[in-house]
Amino acid sequence: MIQDVYEPLSRYRDEFKAGFAWRTEEKFEELSRASGIDVEANRRLVEEIRVLVDRSEEARGKRSFFGCLFVLLVAGSVVAFIAAYNNEVGNPIVLVALGIIGIIASLFLLSPHKKASQLYKELKKTIEAKKDVAWKQMEPLNALYTWDIPVKLIQATVPRLEFDPYFTNERLWSLQRQYGWSDDFNRDKSILFAQSGLINGNPFVFGEYRYMKWEKHVYKGTKDISWTETERDSQGKIHTVTHHETLEATVTKPEPVYKSKKLLIYGNDAAPNLSFSRQPSDLSKGDEGLFSRMRKKHEIRKLQKFSQNLEDESQFTLMSNHDFE
């Protein structure tokens, strides 16, 4: 007999997470055998690529090091020559000698920089070629993957859970006729993803949609202007003066803002007014001190007692995650 899932959070942590992991490994092994690929050969090739990537990063580091050192030596030599020419600081002869030494040293860096650059290019070319081979090796396996494999693995892991191959009109009509779902929700929205199914025999749809809303946006702008005026100075002479000023302006206009939001639609005759909330509750506030824990336990006991009151019209039900639900 398939048992209902009353504590999904704890069962995911203690059971479903590990169950999904080993089912995923089994599925991968099954697809690998069906594809006929040589897994060990692909692993060896991937390891070769990793070694080549490490070598290419090392070569790129050497290329950057020699390049930066070359620029510094040339710049230092130029500064030394300029200082010697202007006779600003130090002995000009010493400065010229230092500049010459810097130029000679920089010339010695050209060869290792060129070798590092050439090695980096060759390694990148080899890496890309081996990656193409690796992808070719994986083509038979990748061809066996279908979009619904993760859904089937989840369905096999969690009891009383069934997923639809795709969101059908029949499922939508069922939610509308039997559970009163209003189609007005779809107005001015674009559905990005939708997955429907049954849990404990009750239909559900979860997904993500994109919508647009108008918000106020403050646009700011500046403009620099200048003008000339004729003025008379204290000696009685007339001359022109140029003035400069920066003009600033702001204007508030509506701006379309596009946002994405996730949704869950769940139909259940036993809970027609059911609503979900993932907002932090007051129980999630406060520190972890003794008095905070005592206050939290006291509030939970009150909520548990209130949840057991069948005569209350609010039909409040306390969930297992007290910090959010």
Short mmCIF file of the C-alpha atoms (twelve columns), coordinates in Angstrom:
data_MODEL
# 
_entry.id   MODEL 
# 
loop_
_atom_site.group_PDB 
_atom_site.id 
_atom_site.type_symbol 
_atom_site.label_atom_id 
_atom_site.label_alt_id 
_atom_site.label_comp_id 
_atom_site.label_asym_id 
_atom_site.label_seq_id 
_atom_site.Cartn_x 
_atom_site.Cartn_y 
_atom_site.Cartn_z 
_atom_site.pdbx_PDB_model_num 
ATOM 1   C CA . MET A 1   0.000   0.000   0.000   1 
ATOM 2   C CA . ILE A 2   1.355   3.413   -0.989  1 
ATOM 3   C CA . GLN A 3   1.559   5.762   1.973   1 
ATOM 4   C CA . ASP A 4   0.603   9.416   1.827   1 
ATOM 5   C CA . VAL A 5   3.295   12.044  2.312   1 
ATOM 6   C CA . TYR A 6   2.412   14.119  5.373   1 
ATOM 7   C CA . GLU A 7   5.873   15.560  6.130   1 
ATOM 8   C CA . PRO A 8   7.413   16.346  2.721   1 
ATOM 9   C CA . LEU A 9   10.318  18.399  4.083   1 
ATOM 10  C CA . SER A 10  11.628  15.755  6.489   1 
ATOM 11  C CA . ARG A 11  10.981  12.901  4.051   1 
ATOM 12  C CA . TYR A 12  12.849  14.754  1.317   1 
ATOM 13  C CA . ARG A 13  15.813  15.204  3.639   1 
ATOM 14  C CA . ASP A 14  15.769  11.640  4.992   1 
ATOM 15  C CA . GLU A 15  14.449  9.631   2.035   1 
ATOM 16  C CA . PHE A 16  13.594  11.314  -1.254  1 
ATOM 17  C CA . LYS A 17  16.929  13.098  -1.797  1 
ATOM 18  C CA . ALA A 18  18.968  9.889   -1.558  1 
ATOM 19  C CA . GLY A 19  16.337  7.935   -3.501  1 
ATOM 20  C CA . PHE A 20  16.423  10.392  -6.385  1 
ATOM 21  C CA . ALA A 21  20.247  10.288  -6.401  1 
ATOM 22  C CA . TRP A 22  20.559  6.512   -6.779  1 
ATOM 23  C CA . ARG A 23  17.728  6.360   -9.323  1 
ATOM 24  C CA . THR A 24  19.562  9.008   -11.352 1 
ATOM 25  C CA . GLU A 25  22.769  6.968   -11.235 1 
ATOM 26  C CA . GLU A 26  20.894  3.831   -12.295 1 
ATOM 27  C CA . LYS A 27  19.261  5.706   -15.185 1 
ATOM 28  C CA . PHE A 28  22.626  7.023   -16.339 1 
ATOM 29  C CA . GLU A 29  24.114  3.516   -16.288 1 
ATOM 30  C CA . GLU A 30  21.102  2.207   -18.206 1 
ATOM 31  C CA . LEU A 31  21.406  4.884   -20.890 1 
ATOM 32  C CA . SER A 32  25.168  4.378   -21.099 1 
ATOM 33  C CA . ARG A 33  24.731  0.662   -21.783 1 
ATOM 34  C CA . ALA A 34  21.987  1.328   -24.330 1 
ATOM 35  C CA . SER A 35  24.085  3.928   -26.175 1 
ATOM 36  C CA . GLY A 36  27.076  1.607   -26.531 1 
ATOM 37  C CA . ILE A 37  29.610  4.358   -25.798 1 
ATOM 38  C CA . ASP A 38  33.012  3.583   -24.312 1 
ATOM 39  C CA . VAL A 39  32.713  5.316   -20.944 1 
ATOM 40  C CA . GLU A 40  36.309  4.645   -19.918 1 
ATOM 41  C CA . ALA A 41  37.670  6.020   -23.194 1 
ATOM 42  C CA . ASN A 42  35.624  9.176   -22.709 1 
ATOM 43  C CA . ARG A 43  36.863  9.535   -19.140 1 
ATOM 44  C CA . ARG A 44  40.480  9.195   -20.262 1 
ATOM 45  C CA . LEU A 45  39.917  11.798  -22.961 1 
ATOM 46  C CA . VAL A 46  38.292  14.192  -20.486 1 
ATOM 47  C CA . GLU A 47  41.274  13.751  -18.152 1 
ATOM 48  C CA . GLU A 48  43.625  14.567  -21.048 1 
ATOM 49  C CA . ILE A 49  41.614  17.717  -21.739 1 
ATOM 50  C CA . ARG A 50  41.859  18.764  -18.092 1 
ATOM 51  C CA . VAL A 51  45.651  18.354  -18.152 1 
ATOM 52  C CA . LEU A 52  45.863  20.389  -21.360 1 
ATOM 53  C CA . VAL A 53  43.643  23.100  -19.863 1 
ATOM 54  C CA . ASP A 54  45.978  23.355  -16.861 1 
ATOM 55  C CA . ARG A 55  48.982  23.639  -19.178 1 
ATOM 56  C CA . SER A 56  47.242  26.293  -21.279 1 
ATOM 57  C CA . GLU A 57  46.440  28.336  -18.176 1 
ATOM 58  C CA . GLU A 58  50.084  28.097  -17.136 1 
ATOM 59  C CA . ALA A 59  51.213  29.221  -20.603 1 
ATOM 60  C CA . ARG A 60  48.762  32.115  -20.564 1 
ATOM 61  C CA . GLY A 61  50.089  33.163  -17.151 1 
ATOM 62  C CA . LYS A 62  53.675  33.174  -18.440 1 
ATOM 63  C CA . ARG A 63  52.630  35.150  -21.512 1 
ATOM 64  C CA . SER A 64  50.954  37.770  -19.335 1 
ATOM 65  C CA . PHE A 65  53.928  37.892  -16.943 1 
ATOM 66  C CA . PHE A 66  56.526  38.413  -19.681 1 
ATOM 67  C CA . GLY A 67  54.279  40.942  -21.423 1 
ATOM 68  C CA . CYS A 68  53.746  43.021  -18.288 1 
ATOM 69  C CA . LEU A 69  57.456  42.871  -17.410 1 
ATOM 70  C CA . PHE A 70  58.351  44.001  -20.944 1 
ATOM 71  C CA . VAL A 71  56.024  47.000  -20.703 1 
ATOM 72  C CA . LEU A 72  57.388  47.965  -17.281 1 
ATOM 73  C CA . LEU A 73  61.015  47.787  -18.424 1 
ATOM 74  C CA . VAL A 74  60.346  49.846  -21.559 1 
ATOM 75  C CA . ALA A 75  58.343  52.419  -19.590 1 
ATOM 76  C CA . GLY A 76  61.079  52.623  -16.940 1 
ATOM 77  C CA . SER A 77  63.738  53.106  -19.608 1 
ATOM 78  C CA . VAL A 78  61.744  55.909  -21.249 1 
ATOM 79  C CA . VAL A 79  61.323  57.641  -17.884 1 
ATOM 80  C CA . ALA A 80  65.078  57.302  -17.231 1 
ATOM 81  C CA . PHE A 81  65.948  58.811  -20.646 1 
ATOM 82  C CA . ILE A 82  63.534  61.728  -20.129 1 
ATOM 83  C CA . ALA A 83  64.893  62.404  -16.647 1 
ATOM 84  C CA . ALA A 84  68.472  62.326  -17.963 1 
ATOM 85  C CA . TYR A 85  67.583  64.666  -20.829 1 
ATOM 86  C CA . ASN A 86  65.910  67.190  -18.529 1 
ATOM 87  C CA . ASN A 87  68.628  66.746  -15.913 1 
ATOM 88  C CA . GLU A 88  65.959  66.761  -13.235 1 
ATOM 89  C CA . VAL A 89  67.085  64.100  -10.754 1 
ATOM 90  C CA . GLY A 90  70.219  62.038  -10.237 1 
ATOM 91  C CA . ASN A 91  73.239  61.615  -12.441 1 
ATOM 92  C CA . PRO A 92  72.323  61.764  -16.155 1 
ATOM 93  C CA . ILE A 93  74.999  59.195  -17.026 1 
ATOM 94  C CA . VAL A 94  73.605  56.724  -14.495 1 
ATOM 95  C CA . LEU A 95  70.073  57.327  -15.746 1 
ATOM 96  C CA . VAL A 96  71.108  56.725  -19.369 1 
ATOM 97  C CA . ALA A 97  72.897  53.529  -18.324 1 
ATOM 98  C CA . LEU A 98  69.801  52.318  -16.477 1 
ATOM 99  C CA . GLY A 99  67.662  53.101  -19.506 1 
ATOM 100 C CA . ILE A 100 69.966  51.145  -21.809 1 
ATOM 101 C CA . ILE A 101 70.009  48.188  -19.403 1 
ATOM 102 C CA . GLY A 102 66.211  48.261  -19.280 1 
ATOM 103 C CA . ILE A 103 65.943  48.245  -23.082 1 
ATOM 104 C CA . ILE A 104 68.403  45.350  -23.386 1 
ATOM 105 C CA . ALA A 105 66.594  43.380  -20.663 1 
ATOM 106 C CA . SER A 106 63.248  43.950  -22.358 1 
ATOM 107 C CA . LEU A 107 64.646  42.570  -25.621 1 
ATOM 108 C CA . PHE A 108 65.559  39.340  -23.841 1 
ATOM 109 C CA . LEU A 109 61.890  38.988  -22.824 1 
ATOM 110 C CA . LEU A 110 60.623  38.948  -26.406 1 
ATOM 111 C CA . SER A 111 61.659  35.347  -27.045 1 
ATOM 112 C CA . PRO A 112 60.050  33.740  -23.937 1 
ATOM 113 C CA . HIS A 113 56.924  35.854  -24.467 1 
ATOM 114 C CA . LYS A 114 56.680  34.659  -28.060 1 
ATOM 115 C CA . LYS A 115 57.215  31.017  -27.030 1 
ATOM 116 C CA . ALA A 116 54.561  31.248  -24.306 1 
ATOM 117 C CA . SER A 117 52.093  32.831  -26.743 1 
ATOM 118 C CA . GLN A 118 52.756  30.179  -29.374 1 
ATOM 119 C CA . LEU A 119 52.398  27.361  -26.824 1 
ATOM 120 C CA . TYR A 120 49.125  28.829  -25.561 1 
ATOM 121 C CA . LYS A 121 47.695  29.003  -29.092 1 
ATOM 122 C CA . GLU A 122 48.752  25.421  -29.874 1 
ATOM 123 C CA . LEU A 123 47.277  24.104  -26.621 1 
ATOM 124 C CA . LYS A 124 43.980  25.931  -27.237 1 
ATOM 125 C CA . LYS A 125 43.797  24.416  -30.709 1 
ATOM 126 C CA . THR A 126 44.523  20.928  -29.346 1 
ATOM 127 C CA . ILE A 127 41.937  21.352  -26.577 1 
ATOM 128 C CA . GLU A 128 39.213  22.358  -29.026 1 
ATOM 129 C CA . ALA A 129 40.028  19.387  -31.263 1 
ATOM 130 C CA . LYS A 130 39.874  16.940  -28.345 1 
ATOM 131 C CA . LYS A 131 36.620  18.506  -27.117 1 
ATOM 132 C CA . ASP A 132 35.097  17.865  -30.538 1 
ATOM 133 C CA . VAL A 133 36.152  14.219  -30.268 1 
ATOM 134 C CA . ALA A 134 34.691  13.993  -26.748 1 
ATOM 135 C CA . TRP A 135 31.357  15.416  -27.909 1 
ATOM 136 C CA . LYS A 136 31.336  12.954  -30.810 1 
ATOM 137 C CA . GLN A 137 31.863  10.126  -28.328 1 
ATOM 138 C CA . MET A 138 28.895  11.336  -26.270 1 
ATOM 139 C CA . GLU A 139 26.473  11.833  -29.183 1 
ATOM 140 C CA . PRO A 140 24.839  8.358   -28.896 1 
ATOM 141 C CA . LEU A 141 24.249  8.909   -25.164 1 
ATOM 142 C CA . ASN A 142 23.010  12.485  -25.518 1 
ATOM 143 C CA . ALA A 143 20.561  11.347  -28.201 1 
ATOM 144 C CA . LEU A 144 18.858  9.104   -25.628 1 
ATOM 145 C CA . TYR A 145 18.139  11.925  -23.194 1 
ATOM 146 C CA . THR A 146 14.575  13.222  -23.259 1 
ATOM 147 C CA . TRP A 147 13.058  16.199  -21.463 1 
ATOM 148 C CA . ASP A 148 10.801  14.014  -19.305 1 
ATOM 149 C CA . ILE A 149 13.527  11.847  -17.737 1 
ATOM 150 C CA . PRO A 150 13.852  14.027  -14.579 1 
ATOM 151 C CA . VAL A 151 10.057  14.079  -14.218 1 
ATOM 152 C CA . LYS A 152 9.867   10.287  -14.405 1 
ATOM 153 C CA . LEU A 153 12.642  9.939   -11.821 1 
ATOM 154 C CA . ILE A 154 10.826  12.267  -9.419  1 
ATOM 155 C CA . GLN A 155 7.577   10.387  -9.977  1 
ATOM 156 C CA . ALA A 156 9.304   7.082   -9.190  1 
ATOM 157 C CA . THR A 157 10.798  8.556   -6.009  1 
ATOM 158 C CA . VAL A 158 7.817   10.335  -4.445  1 
ATOM 159 C CA . PRO A 159 4.674   8.231   -3.812  1 
ATOM 160 C CA . ARG A 160 1.180   9.383   -4.845  1 
ATOM 161 C CA . LEU A 161 2.706   11.792  -7.365  1 
ATOM 162 C CA . GLU A 162 1.931   11.648  -11.094 1 
ATOM 163 C CA . PHE A 163 3.142   14.041  -13.788 1 
ATOM 164 C CA . ASP A 164 1.437   14.726  -17.101 1 
ATOM 165 C CA . PRO A 165 3.554   14.384  -20.253 1 
ATOM 166 C CA . TYR A 166 2.431   17.931  -21.057 1 
ATOM 167 C CA . PHE A 167 -0.147  20.433  -19.813 1 
ATOM 168 C CA . THR A 168 -3.355  19.468  -21.612 1 
ATOM 169 C CA . ASN A 169 -6.608  21.331  -22.207 1 
ATOM 170 C CA . GLU A 170 -8.393  18.550  -20.310 1 
ATOM 171 C CA . ARG A 171 -6.388  19.338  -17.185 1 
ATOM 172 C CA . LEU A 172 -7.183  23.042  -17.528 1 
ATOM 173 C CA . TRP A 173 -10.896 22.364  -18.086 1 
ATOM 174 C CA . SER A 174 -10.952 20.098  -15.033 1 
ATOM 175 C CA . LEU A 175 -9.531  22.873  -12.868 1 
ATOM 176 C CA . GLN A 176 -12.072 25.318  -14.278 1 
ATOM 177 C CA . ARG A 177 -15.209 23.160  -14.120 1 
ATOM 178 C CA . GLN A 178 -14.582 21.160  -10.977 1 
ATOM 179 C CA . TYR A 179 -12.529 23.563  -8.876  1 
ATOM 180 C CA . GLY A 180 -13.605 26.976  -10.158 1 
ATOM 181 C CA . TRP A 181 -10.290 28.141  -11.560 1 
ATOM 182 C CA . SER A 182 -10.755 31.445  -13.397 1 
ATOM 183 C CA . ASP A 183 -9.177  31.907  -16.802 1 
ATOM 184 C CA . ASP A 184 -8.840  35.639  -16.080 1 
ATOM 185 C CA . PHE A 185 -5.474  34.841  -14.522 1 
ATOM 186 C CA . ASN A 186 -3.958  34.415  -17.993 1 
ATOM 187 C CA . ARG A 187 -4.669  38.003  -18.984 1 
ATOM 188 C CA . ASP A 188 -1.525  40.051  -19.745 1 
ATOM 189 C CA . LYS A 189 0.777   37.157  -18.838 1 
ATOM 190 C CA . SER A 190 3.157   34.933  -20.779 1 
ATOM 191 C CA . ILE A 191 3.683   31.399  -19.517 1 
ATOM 192 C CA . LEU A 192 7.363   30.454  -19.502 1 
ATOM 193 C CA . PHE A 193 6.968   26.946  -18.098 1 
ATOM 194 C CA . ALA A 194 4.134   24.725  -16.873 1 
ATOM 195 C CA . GLN A 195 4.061   21.215  -15.430 1 
ATOM 196 C CA . SER A 196 0.801   19.576  -14.426 1 
ATOM 197 C CA . GLY A 197 -0.094  16.334  -12.712 1 
ATOM 198 C CA . LEU A 198 -1.851  14.683  -9.783  1 
ATOM 199 C CA . ILE A 199 -0.883  14.388  -6.140  1 
ATOM 200 C CA . ASN A 200 -3.027  12.093  -4.024  1 
ATOM 201 C CA . GLY A 201 -5.499  12.175  -6.923  1 
ATOM 202 C CA . ASN A 202 -5.803  15.986  -6.848  1 
ATOM 203 C CA . PRO A 203 -4.741  18.043  -9.883  1 
ATOM 204 C CA . PHE A 204 -1.980  20.627  -9.713  1 
ATOM 205 C CA . VAL A 205 -0.070  22.926  -12.030 1 
ATOM 206 C CA . PHE A 206 3.169   24.641  -11.146 1 
ATOM 207 C CA . GLY A 207 5.196   26.848  -13.408 1 
ATOM 208 C CA . GLU A 208 6.571   30.281  -14.091 1 
ATOM 209 C CA . TYR A 209 5.107   33.229  -15.938 1 
ATOM 210 C CA . ARG A 210 6.245   36.667  -17.050 1 
ATOM 211 C CA . TYR A 211 4.192   39.807  -16.669 1 
ATOM 212 C CA . MET A 212 4.517   43.528  -17.236 1 
ATOM 213 C CA . LYS A 213 3.679   46.325  -14.862 1 
ATOM 214 C CA . TRP A 214 3.990   50.073  -15.187 1 
ATOM 215 C CA . GLU A 215 6.282   51.817  -12.737 1 
ATOM 216 C CA . LYS A 216 7.396   55.397  -12.415 1 
ATOM 217 C CA . HIS A 217 10.919  56.138  -13.575 1 
ATOM 218 C CA . VAL A 218 12.803  59.375  -13.017 1 
ATOM 219 C CA . TYR A 219 14.840  60.357  -16.062 1 
ATOM 220 C CA . LYS A 220 17.708  62.765  -15.443 1 
ATOM 221 C CA . GLY A 221 19.671  64.802  -17.944 1 
ATOM 222 C CA . THR A 222 22.363  67.468  -18.045 1 
ATOM 223 C CA . LYS A 223 23.573  69.884  -20.681 1 
ATOM 224 C CA . ASP A 224 26.610  72.163  -20.613 1 
ATOM 225 C CA . ILE A 225 26.063  75.624  -22.084 1 
ATOM 226 C CA . SER A 226 28.279  78.673  -22.524 1 
ATOM 227 C CA . TRP A 227 27.784  82.285  -23.556 1 
ATOM 228 C CA . THR A 228 29.814  85.476  -23.820 1 
ATOM 229 C CA . GLU A 229 29.072  88.878  -22.379 1 
ATOM 230 C CA . THR A 230 30.686  92.262  -22.870 1 
ATOM 231 C CA . GLU A 231 31.870  93.825  -19.635 1 
ATOM 232 C CA . ARG A 232 33.754  96.951  -18.596 1 
ATOM 233 C CA . ASP A 233 36.532  96.518  -16.055 1 
ATOM 234 C CA . SER A 234 37.616  98.911  -13.298 1 
ATOM 235 C CA . GLN A 235 39.891  100.774 -15.703 1 
ATOM 236 C CA . GLY A 236 37.055  101.432 -18.103 1 
ATOM 237 C CA . LYS A 237 38.241  98.971  -20.743 1 
ATOM 238 C CA . ILE A 238 35.681  96.790  -22.533 1 
ATOM 239 C CA . HIS A 239 36.336  93.053  -22.978 1 
ATOM 240 C CA . THR A 240 34.321  89.876  -23.423 1 
ATOM 241 C CA . VAL A 241 33.827  87.254  -20.715 1 
ATOM 242 C CA . THR A 242 32.776  83.652  -21.396 1 
ATOM 243 C CA . HIS A 243 30.435  82.039  -18.860 1 
ATOM 244 C CA . HIS A 244 29.788  78.307  -18.399 1 
ATOM 245 C CA . GLU A 245 26.867  76.565  -16.723 1 
ATOM 246 C CA . THR A 246 25.484  73.030  -16.448 1 
ATOM 247 C CA . LEU A 247 21.723  72.739  -16.794 1 
ATOM 248 C CA . GLU A 248 19.998  69.867  -15.007 1 
ATOM 249 C CA . ALA A 249 16.467  68.560  -15.510 1 
ATOM 250 C CA . THR A 250 14.397  65.622  -14.321 1 
ATOM 251 C CA . VAL A 251 11.127  64.198  -15.569 1 
ATOM 252 C CA . THR A 252 9.025   61.322  -14.245 1 
ATOM 253 C CA . LYS A 253 7.433   59.049  -16.838 1 
ATOM 254 C CA . PRO A 254 5.858   55.584  -16.770 1 
ATOM 255 C CA . GLU A 255 8.210   52.748  -17.601 1 
ATOM 256 C CA . PRO A 256 7.291   49.140  -18.479 1 
ATOM 257 C CA . VAL A 257 8.957   46.679  -16.109 1 
ATOM 258 C CA . TYR A 258 8.982   42.958  -16.888 1 
ATOM 259 C CA . LYS A 259 9.191   40.441  -14.062 1 
ATOM 260 C CA . SER A 260 8.951   36.680  -13.638 1 
ATOM 261 C CA . LYS A 261 6.997   34.896  -10.947 1 
ATOM 262 C CA . LYS A 262 6.382   31.278  -9.994  1 
ATOM 263 C CA . LEU A 263 2.913   29.892  -9.349  1 
ATOM 264 C CA . LEU A 264 1.206   26.778  -8.001  1 
ATOM 265 C CA . ILE A 265 -2.425  25.887  -8.768  1 
ATOM 266 C CA . TYR A 266 -3.849  23.065  -6.655  1 
ATOM 267 C CA . GLY A 267 -7.372  21.662  -6.770  1 
ATOM 268 C CA . ASN A 268 -8.839  19.917  -3.723  1 
ATOM 269 C CA . ASP A 269 -12.525 19.557  -2.821  1 
ATOM 270 C CA . ALA A 270 -11.623 19.110  0.847   1 
ATOM 271 C CA . ALA A 271 -9.921  22.519  0.979   1 
ATOM 272 C CA . PRO A 272 -11.702 24.898  -1.430  1 
ATOM 273 C CA . ASN A 273 -10.208 28.014  0.192   1 
ATOM 274 C CA . LEU A 274 -6.673  26.671  0.559   1 
ATOM 275 C CA . SER A 275 -3.888  29.228  0.113   1 
ATOM 276 C CA . PHE A 276 -0.116  28.879  0.267   1 
ATOM 277 C CA . SER A 277 2.349   31.316  1.786   1 
ATOM 278 C CA . ARG A 278 6.132   31.281  1.853   1 
ATOM 279 C CA . GLN A 279 6.572   34.558  3.690   1 
ATOM 280 C CA . PRO A 280 8.699   34.458  6.865   1 
ATOM 281 C CA . SER A 281 6.456   34.232  9.905   1 
ATOM 282 C CA . ASP A 282 6.971   35.948  13.235  1 
ATOM 283 C CA . LEU A 283 8.397   32.669  14.527  1 
ATOM 284 C CA . SER A 284 11.433  33.103  12.268  1 
ATOM 285 C CA . LYS A 285 12.404  36.358  13.957  1 
ATOM 286 C CA . GLY A 286 14.576  36.782  16.993  1 
ATOM 287 C CA . ASP A 287 17.884  35.304  18.077  1 
ATOM 288 C CA . GLU A 288 18.692  31.777  19.186  1 
ATOM 289 C CA . GLY A 289 18.821  32.593  22.875  1 
ATOM 290 C CA . LEU A 290 17.015  30.770  25.666  1 
ATOM 291 C CA . PHE A 291 14.135  33.245  25.949  1 
ATOM 292 C CA . SER A 292 13.657  33.294  22.171  1 
ATOM 293 C CA . ARG A 293 13.370  29.488  22.044  1 
ATOM 294 C CA . MET A 294 10.950  29.487  24.975  1 
ATOM 295 C CA . ARG A 295 8.776   32.116  23.278  1 
ATOM 296 C CA . LYS A 296 8.829   30.147  20.013  1 
ATOM 297 C CA . LYS A 297 7.774   26.886  21.710  1 
ATOM 298 C CA . HIS A 298 4.966   28.689  23.529  1 
ATOM 299 C CA . GLU A 299 3.649   30.220  20.286  1 
ATOM 300 C CA . ILE A 300 3.839   26.864  18.475  1 
ATOM 301 C CA . ARG A 301 1.800   25.167  21.216  1 
ATOM 302 C CA . LYS A 302 -0.848  27.888  20.891  1 
ATOM 303 C CA . LEU A 303 -0.956  27.481  17.104  1 
ATOM 304 C CA . GLN A 304 -1.183  23.695  17.390  1 
ATOM 305 C CA . LYS A 305 -4.137  24.012  19.743  1 
ATOM 306 C CA . PHE A 306 -5.782  26.550  17.428  1 
ATOM 307 C CA . SER A 307 -5.153  24.276  14.419  1 
ATOM 308 C CA . GLN A 308 -6.998  21.413  16.156  1 
ATOM 309 C CA . ASN A 309 -10.135 23.525  16.659  1 
ATOM 310 C CA . LEU A 310 -12.492 22.053  14.055  1 
ATOM 311 C CA . GLU A 311 -15.219 24.597  14.807  1 
ATOM 312 C CA . ASP A 312 -13.087 27.560  13.718  1 
ATOM 313 C CA . GLU A 313 -14.150 28.970  10.332  1 
ATOM 314 C CA . SER A 314 -10.623 29.943  9.267   1 
ATOM 315 C CA . GLN A 315 -9.677  26.251  8.769   1 
ATOM 316 C CA . PHE A 316 -6.120  27.094  9.802   1 
ATOM 317 C CA . THR A 317 -3.640  24.198  9.518   1 
ATOM 318 C CA . LEU A 318 -0.172  24.372  11.050  1 
ATOM 319 C CA . MET A 319 2.547   23.067  8.723   1 
ATOM 320 C CA . SER A 320 5.820   21.416  9.706   1 
ATOM 321 C CA . ASN A 321 8.095   24.317  8.696   1 
ATOM 322 C CA . HIS A 322 7.111   26.809  11.388  1 
ATOM 323 C CA . ASP A 323 9.518   29.511  10.203  1 
ATOM 324 C CA . PHE A 324 7.717   29.968  6.874   1 
ATOM 325 C CA . GLU A 325 4.427   28.056  6.640   1 
# 
